[in-house]
Amino acid sequence: EDDLCIKCGTCVRECPQHAKTIRSSLYAVRDLLASGRKVAASVAPSFAAVFDGARARRLPEALRKLGFSYVSETAEGALLITEETLKNKNRGSICTACPAVVNFIEKYRPEFVDRLIPVVSPMVVHGRLLKKRLGEDTAVVFIGPCAAKKREAQRPENAGAVDAVLTFTELQSWLNEENIHLDDCAESS
């Protein structure tokens, strides 16, 4: 039941019948790219674990080949959140960067809601920062490891920060489908 779900994605991995899937956002992202709007990619810092070594330095070029006009690391938002978190450390002690943790606290441990550090996640702050930097009409696509980010982007308090979320698995499938190989891409910032 959805009321019990914290959107962590564990059920997808653990289902012995492989009957569960994470809803793909590829069509939504393709529509954004086809819309004529400027589309920025906010890439989670963990990309370097998935696209390791020289492949990490080639990922920005691969994203541009897919149609993204701007590529930036979500770590830029994480820096701002870290500074804000340190200012608020006496108001809470549970980090809010992980939406599955926030969902768990809200649904199963509401007595600890006041312990959540009152800052948005790096994804949300980075999306807002990119729209401020590039123009409010810019679409932002977050790309990261976690399916819970899809639901986080849809929360009313985060409205407008991020337009779509792709997992690294979705991105890799898309790159394969488009026959874009990181080893063939130029290194880029």
PDB file of C-alpha atoms in Angstrom:
ATOM      1  CA  GLU A   1       0.000   0.000   0.000  1.00  0.00           C
ATOM      2  CA  ASP A   2       1.289   3.460  -0.932  1.00  0.00           C
ATOM      3  CA  ASP A   3       0.522   4.835   2.539  1.00  0.00           C
ATOM      4  CA  LEU A   4       3.160   2.495   3.944  1.00  0.00           C
ATOM      5  CA  CYS A   5       5.783   2.979   1.217  1.00  0.00           C
ATOM      6  CA  ILE A   6       8.789   5.237   1.813  1.00  0.00           C
ATOM      7  CA  LYS A   7       9.819   5.120  -1.892  1.00  0.00           C
ATOM      8  CA  CYS A   8      13.240   3.608  -1.191  1.00  0.00           C
ATOM      9  CA  GLY A   9      13.160   1.114  -4.070  1.00  0.00           C
ATOM     10  CA  THR A  10      14.097  -1.905  -1.947  1.00  0.00           C
ATOM     11  CA  CYS A  11      10.984  -3.776  -3.085  1.00  0.00           C
ATOM     12  CA  VAL A  12      12.195  -3.598  -6.691  1.00  0.00           C
ATOM     13  CA  ARG A  13      15.486  -5.235  -5.791  1.00  0.00           C
ATOM     14  CA  GLU A  14      13.987  -7.809  -3.411  1.00  0.00           C
ATOM     15  CA  CYS A  15      10.922  -8.992  -5.353  1.00  0.00           C
ATOM     16  CA  PRO A  16      11.615 -12.657  -6.253  1.00  0.00           C
ATOM     17  CA  GLN A  17       9.230 -12.489  -9.218  1.00  0.00           C
ATOM     18  CA  HIS A  18      10.767  -9.214 -10.495  1.00  0.00           C
ATOM     19  CA  ALA A  19       7.226  -7.879 -10.665  1.00  0.00           C
ATOM     20  CA  LYS A  20       8.075  -4.418  -9.360  1.00  0.00           C
ATOM     21  CA  THR A  21       9.718  -1.679 -11.379  1.00  0.00           C
ATOM     22  CA  ILE A  22      10.614   1.950 -10.918  1.00  0.00           C
ATOM     23  CA  ARG A  23       8.528   4.196 -13.152  1.00  0.00           C
ATOM     24  CA  SER A  24      10.755   5.464 -15.927  1.00  0.00           C
ATOM     25  CA  SER A  25      11.075   9.187 -16.558  1.00  0.00           C
ATOM     26  CA  LEU A  26      12.819   8.822 -19.911  1.00  0.00           C
ATOM     27  CA  TYR A  27       9.765   9.883 -21.924  1.00  0.00           C
ATOM     28  CA  ALA A  28       9.277  12.986 -19.765  1.00  0.00           C
ATOM     29  CA  VAL A  29      12.945  13.942 -20.162  1.00  0.00           C
ATOM     30  CA  ARG A  30      12.857  13.368 -23.912  1.00  0.00           C
ATOM     31  CA  ASP A  31       9.760  15.589 -24.091  1.00  0.00           C
ATOM     32  CA  LEU A  32      11.606  18.326 -22.186  1.00  0.00           C
ATOM     33  CA  LEU A  33      14.544  18.098 -24.587  1.00  0.00           C
ATOM     34  CA  ALA A  34      12.202  18.194 -27.593  1.00  0.00           C
ATOM     35  CA  SER A  35      10.286  21.190 -26.214  1.00  0.00           C
ATOM     36  CA  GLY A  36      12.924  23.707 -27.242  1.00  0.00           C
ATOM     37  CA  ARG A  37      13.544  24.757 -23.633  1.00  0.00           C
ATOM     38  CA  LYS A  38      17.064  24.904 -22.241  1.00  0.00           C
ATOM     39  CA  VAL A  39      17.529  21.704 -20.217  1.00  0.00           C
ATOM     40  CA  ALA A  40      20.187  21.417 -17.518  1.00  0.00           C
ATOM     41  CA  ALA A  41      21.445  18.192 -15.963  1.00  0.00           C
ATOM     42  CA  SER A  42      22.140  18.126 -12.230  1.00  0.00           C
ATOM     43  CA  VAL A  43      24.316  15.052 -11.721  1.00  0.00           C
ATOM     44  CA  ALA A  44      24.631  13.469  -8.265  1.00  0.00           C
ATOM     45  CA  PRO A  45      28.187  13.211  -6.902  1.00  0.00           C
ATOM     46  CA  SER A  46      27.956   9.417  -6.884  1.00  0.00           C
ATOM     47  CA  PHE A  47      28.205   9.433 -10.699  1.00  0.00           C
ATOM     48  CA  ALA A  48      31.931   8.833 -10.282  1.00  0.00           C
ATOM     49  CA  ALA A  49      31.216   5.431  -8.706  1.00  0.00           C
ATOM     50  CA  VAL A  50      28.964   4.384 -11.588  1.00  0.00           C
ATOM     51  CA  PHE A  51      30.914   6.027 -14.412  1.00  0.00           C
ATOM     52  CA  ASP A  52      34.404   5.485 -13.057  1.00  0.00           C
ATOM     53  CA  GLY A  53      37.824   6.725 -14.095  1.00  0.00           C
ATOM     54  CA  ALA A  54      38.071   8.497 -17.438  1.00  0.00           C
ATOM     55  CA  ARG A  55      34.397   7.672 -18.124  1.00  0.00           C
ATOM     56  CA  ALA A  56      33.422  10.182 -15.407  1.00  0.00           C
ATOM     57  CA  ARG A  57      35.226  12.961 -17.272  1.00  0.00           C
ATOM     58  CA  ARG A  58      33.391  11.966 -20.453  1.00  0.00           C
ATOM     59  CA  LEU A  59      29.891  11.928 -18.978  1.00  0.00           C
ATOM     60  CA  PRO A  60      29.243  15.668 -19.562  1.00  0.00           C
ATOM     61  CA  GLU A  61      29.896  15.242 -23.297  1.00  0.00           C
ATOM     62  CA  ALA A  62      27.599  12.202 -23.412  1.00  0.00           C
ATOM     63  CA  LEU A  63      24.853  14.235 -21.718  1.00  0.00           C
ATOM     64  CA  ARG A  64      25.317  17.022 -24.261  1.00  0.00           C
ATOM     65  CA  LYS A  65      24.974  14.442 -27.057  1.00  0.00           C
ATOM     66  CA  LEU A  66      21.627  13.481 -25.533  1.00  0.00           C
ATOM     67  CA  GLY A  67      20.569  17.131 -25.787  1.00  0.00           C
ATOM     68  CA  PHE A  68      21.347  18.704 -22.415  1.00  0.00           C
ATOM     69  CA  SER A  69      22.559  22.270 -22.828  1.00  0.00           C
ATOM     70  CA  TYR A  70      24.163  22.560 -19.398  1.00  0.00           C
ATOM     71  CA  VAL A  71      25.731  19.963 -17.091  1.00  0.00           C
ATOM     72  CA  SER A  72      26.516  20.578 -13.437  1.00  0.00           C
ATOM     73  CA  GLU A  73      27.262  18.518 -10.342  1.00  0.00           C
ATOM     74  CA  THR A  74      24.666  18.441  -7.574  1.00  0.00           C
ATOM     75  CA  ALA A  75      27.641  18.725  -5.216  1.00  0.00           C
ATOM     76  CA  GLU A  76      27.412  22.473  -5.843  1.00  0.00           C
ATOM     77  CA  GLY A  77      24.063  22.386  -4.034  1.00  0.00           C
ATOM     78  CA  ALA A  78      25.465  20.058  -1.382  1.00  0.00           C
ATOM     79  CA  LEU A  79      28.053  22.685  -0.465  1.00  0.00           C
ATOM     80  CA  LEU A  80      25.302  25.240   0.165  1.00  0.00           C
ATOM     81  CA  ILE A  81      23.285  22.709   2.172  1.00  0.00           C
ATOM     82  CA  THR A  82      26.310  21.792   4.278  1.00  0.00           C
ATOM     83  CA  GLU A  83      26.828  25.419   5.217  1.00  0.00           C
ATOM     84  CA  GLU A  84      23.128  25.823   6.071  1.00  0.00           C
ATOM     85  CA  THR A  85      23.076  22.522   7.986  1.00  0.00           C
ATOM     86  CA  LEU A  86      25.965  23.650  10.170  1.00  0.00           C
ATOM     87  CA  LYS A  87      24.047  26.844  10.998  1.00  0.00           C
ATOM     88  CA  ASN A  88      21.029  24.757  12.045  1.00  0.00           C
ATOM     89  CA  LYS A  89      22.759  21.862  13.793  1.00  0.00           C
ATOM     90  CA  ASN A  90      21.211  22.760  17.139  1.00  0.00           C
ATOM     91  CA  ARG A  91      17.686  22.603  15.680  1.00  0.00           C
ATOM     92  CA  GLY A  92      17.888  18.985  14.551  1.00  0.00           C
ATOM     93  CA  SER A  93      20.144  16.042  14.036  1.00  0.00           C
ATOM     94  CA  ILE A  94      18.675  13.977  11.181  1.00  0.00           C
ATOM     95  CA  CYS A  95      19.968  14.914   7.752  1.00  0.00           C
ATOM     96  CA  THR A  96      17.311  15.632   5.115  1.00  0.00           C
ATOM     97  CA  ALA A  97      19.387  14.872   2.004  1.00  0.00           C
ATOM     98  CA  CYS A  98      17.830  11.404   1.679  1.00  0.00           C
ATOM     99  CA  PRO A  99      14.108  11.445   0.832  1.00  0.00           C
ATOM    100  CA  ALA A 100      13.653   7.819   1.931  1.00  0.00           C
ATOM    101  CA  VAL A 101      14.871   8.764   5.425  1.00  0.00           C
ATOM    102  CA  VAL A 102      12.553  11.779   5.501  1.00  0.00           C
ATOM    103  CA  ASN A 103       9.636   9.601   4.336  1.00  0.00           C
ATOM    104  CA  PHE A 104      10.454   6.984   6.985  1.00  0.00           C
ATOM    105  CA  ILE A 105      10.534   9.575   9.768  1.00  0.00           C
ATOM    106  CA  GLU A 106       7.289  11.186   8.594  1.00  0.00           C
ATOM    107  CA  LYS A 107       5.405   7.869   8.289  1.00  0.00           C
ATOM    108  CA  TYR A 108       6.897   5.647  10.971  1.00  0.00           C
ATOM    109  CA  ARG A 109       8.639   7.854  13.516  1.00  0.00           C
ATOM    110  CA  PRO A 110       6.702  11.153  13.530  1.00  0.00           C
ATOM    111  CA  GLU A 111       7.970  11.851  17.043  1.00  0.00           C
ATOM    112  CA  PHE A 112      11.327  12.610  15.393  1.00  0.00           C
ATOM    113  CA  VAL A 113      10.054  15.028  12.720  1.00  0.00           C
ATOM    114  CA  ASP A 114      11.281  17.957  14.807  1.00  0.00           C
ATOM    115  CA  ARG A 115      14.774  16.402  14.710  1.00  0.00           C
ATOM    116  CA  LEU A 116      14.958  16.675  10.910  1.00  0.00           C
ATOM    117  CA  ILE A 117      17.425  19.408  10.007  1.00  0.00           C
ATOM    118  CA  PRO A 118      15.258  22.150   8.443  1.00  0.00           C
ATOM    119  CA  VAL A 119      16.982  22.388   5.065  1.00  0.00           C
ATOM    120  CA  VAL A 120      16.058  21.066   1.622  1.00  0.00           C
ATOM    121  CA  SER A 121      18.157  18.422  -0.071  1.00  0.00           C
ATOM    122  CA  PRO A 122      21.134  19.201  -2.328  1.00  0.00           C
ATOM    123  CA  MET A 123      19.008  18.154  -5.328  1.00  0.00           C
ATOM    124  CA  VAL A 124      16.334  20.747  -4.545  1.00  0.00           C
ATOM    125  CA  VAL A 125      18.711  23.600  -3.766  1.00  0.00           C
ATOM    126  CA  HIS A 126      20.804  22.842  -6.861  1.00  0.00           C
ATOM    127  CA  GLY A 127      17.714  22.805  -9.079  1.00  0.00           C
ATOM    128  CA  ARG A 128      16.700  26.205  -7.728  1.00  0.00           C
ATOM    129  CA  LEU A 129      20.245  27.511  -8.144  1.00  0.00           C
ATOM    130  CA  LEU A 130      20.410  26.358 -11.773  1.00  0.00           C
ATOM    131  CA  LYS A 131      17.077  28.021 -12.589  1.00  0.00           C
ATOM    132  CA  LYS A 132      18.288  31.247 -10.988  1.00  0.00           C
ATOM    133  CA  ARG A 133      21.589  31.063 -12.890  1.00  0.00           C
ATOM    134  CA  LEU A 134      20.212  29.965 -16.276  1.00  0.00           C
ATOM    135  CA  GLY A 135      16.714  31.444 -16.217  1.00  0.00           C
ATOM    136  CA  GLU A 136      13.456  30.308 -14.677  1.00  0.00           C
ATOM    137  CA  ASP A 137      12.351  28.810 -17.997  1.00  0.00           C
ATOM    138  CA  THR A 138      15.252  26.337 -17.826  1.00  0.00           C
ATOM    139  CA  ALA A 139      14.203  22.757 -17.125  1.00  0.00           C
ATOM    140  CA  VAL A 140      16.330  20.847 -14.620  1.00  0.00           C
ATOM    141  CA  VAL A 141      16.767  17.080 -14.726  1.00  0.00           C
ATOM    142  CA  PHE A 142      18.367  15.460 -11.694  1.00  0.00           C
ATOM    143  CA  ILE A 143      20.369  12.315 -12.459  1.00  0.00           C
ATOM    144  CA  GLY A 144      21.337  10.092  -9.546  1.00  0.00           C
ATOM    145  CA  PRO A 145      21.284   6.633  -8.003  1.00  0.00           C
ATOM    146  CA  CYS A 146      18.068   6.845  -6.014  1.00  0.00           C
ATOM    147  CA  ALA A 147      14.469   6.254  -7.093  1.00  0.00           C
ATOM    148  CA  ALA A 148      13.212   8.098  -3.981  1.00  0.00           C
ATOM    149  CA  LYS A 149      14.342  11.356  -5.588  1.00  0.00           C
ATOM    150  CA  LYS A 150      11.491  11.014  -8.108  1.00  0.00           C
ATOM    151  CA  ARG A 151       8.889  11.412  -5.369  1.00  0.00           C
ATOM    152  CA  GLU A 152      10.927  14.097  -3.576  1.00  0.00           C
ATOM    153  CA  ALA A 153      10.846  16.264  -6.713  1.00  0.00           C
ATOM    154  CA  GLN A 154       7.031  16.032  -6.669  1.00  0.00           C
ATOM    155  CA  ARG A 155       6.546  17.188  -3.076  1.00  0.00           C
ATOM    156  CA  PRO A 156       4.578  20.468  -3.001  1.00  0.00           C
ATOM    157  CA  GLU A 157       7.265  22.292  -1.028  1.00  0.00           C
ATOM    158  CA  ASN A 158       9.800  21.419  -3.753  1.00  0.00           C
ATOM    159  CA  ALA A 159       7.576  22.432  -6.667  1.00  0.00           C
ATOM    160  CA  GLY A 160       9.452  23.876  -9.614  1.00  0.00           C
ATOM    161  CA  ALA A 161      12.958  23.037  -8.396  1.00  0.00           C
ATOM    162  CA  VAL A 162      13.459  19.917 -10.517  1.00  0.00           C
ATOM    163  CA  ASP A 163      11.397  19.045 -13.584  1.00  0.00           C
ATOM    164  CA  ALA A 164      12.324  15.362 -13.887  1.00  0.00           C
ATOM    165  CA  VAL A 165      14.498  12.725 -12.248  1.00  0.00           C
ATOM    166  CA  LEU A 166      16.469   9.950 -13.936  1.00  0.00           C
ATOM    167  CA  THR A 167      18.270   7.135 -12.173  1.00  0.00           C
ATOM    168  CA  PHE A 168      21.735   6.164 -13.327  1.00  0.00           C
ATOM    169  CA  THR A 169      20.179   2.926 -14.596  1.00  0.00           C
ATOM    170  CA  GLU A 170      17.760   4.893 -16.786  1.00  0.00           C
ATOM    171  CA  LEU A 171      20.607   7.062 -18.053  1.00  0.00           C
ATOM    172  CA  GLN A 172      22.741   4.041 -18.925  1.00  0.00           C
ATOM    173  CA  SER A 173      19.819   2.455 -20.792  1.00  0.00           C
ATOM    174  CA  TRP A 174      19.273   5.693 -22.703  1.00  0.00           C
ATOM    175  CA  LEU A 175      22.953   5.983 -23.611  1.00  0.00           C
ATOM    176  CA  ASN A 176      22.892   2.373 -24.848  1.00  0.00           C
ATOM    177  CA  GLU A 177      19.716   2.999 -26.844  1.00  0.00           C
ATOM    178  CA  GLU A 178      21.281   6.053 -28.505  1.00  0.00           C
ATOM    179  CA  ASN A 179      24.533   4.137 -29.088  1.00  0.00           C
ATOM    180  CA  ILE A 180      26.511   6.707 -27.098  1.00  0.00           C
ATOM    181  CA  HIS A 181      29.602   5.138 -25.560  1.00  0.00           C
ATOM    182  CA  LEU A 182      31.516   7.070 -22.933  1.00  0.00           C
ATOM    183  CA  ASP A 183      34.818   5.750 -24.238  1.00  0.00           C
ATOM    184  CA  ASP A 184      34.084   7.535 -27.533  1.00  0.00           C
ATOM    185  CA  CYS A 185      33.184  10.863 -25.899  1.00  0.00           C
ATOM    186  CA  ALA A 186      35.628  13.705 -25.365  1.00  0.00           C
ATOM    187  CA  GLU A 187      36.614  14.658 -21.847  1.00  0.00           C
ATOM    188  CA  SER A 188      34.680  17.717 -20.752  1.00  0.00           C
ATOM    189  CA  SER A 189      33.849  19.754 -17.691  1.00  0.00           C
TER     190      SER A 189
END
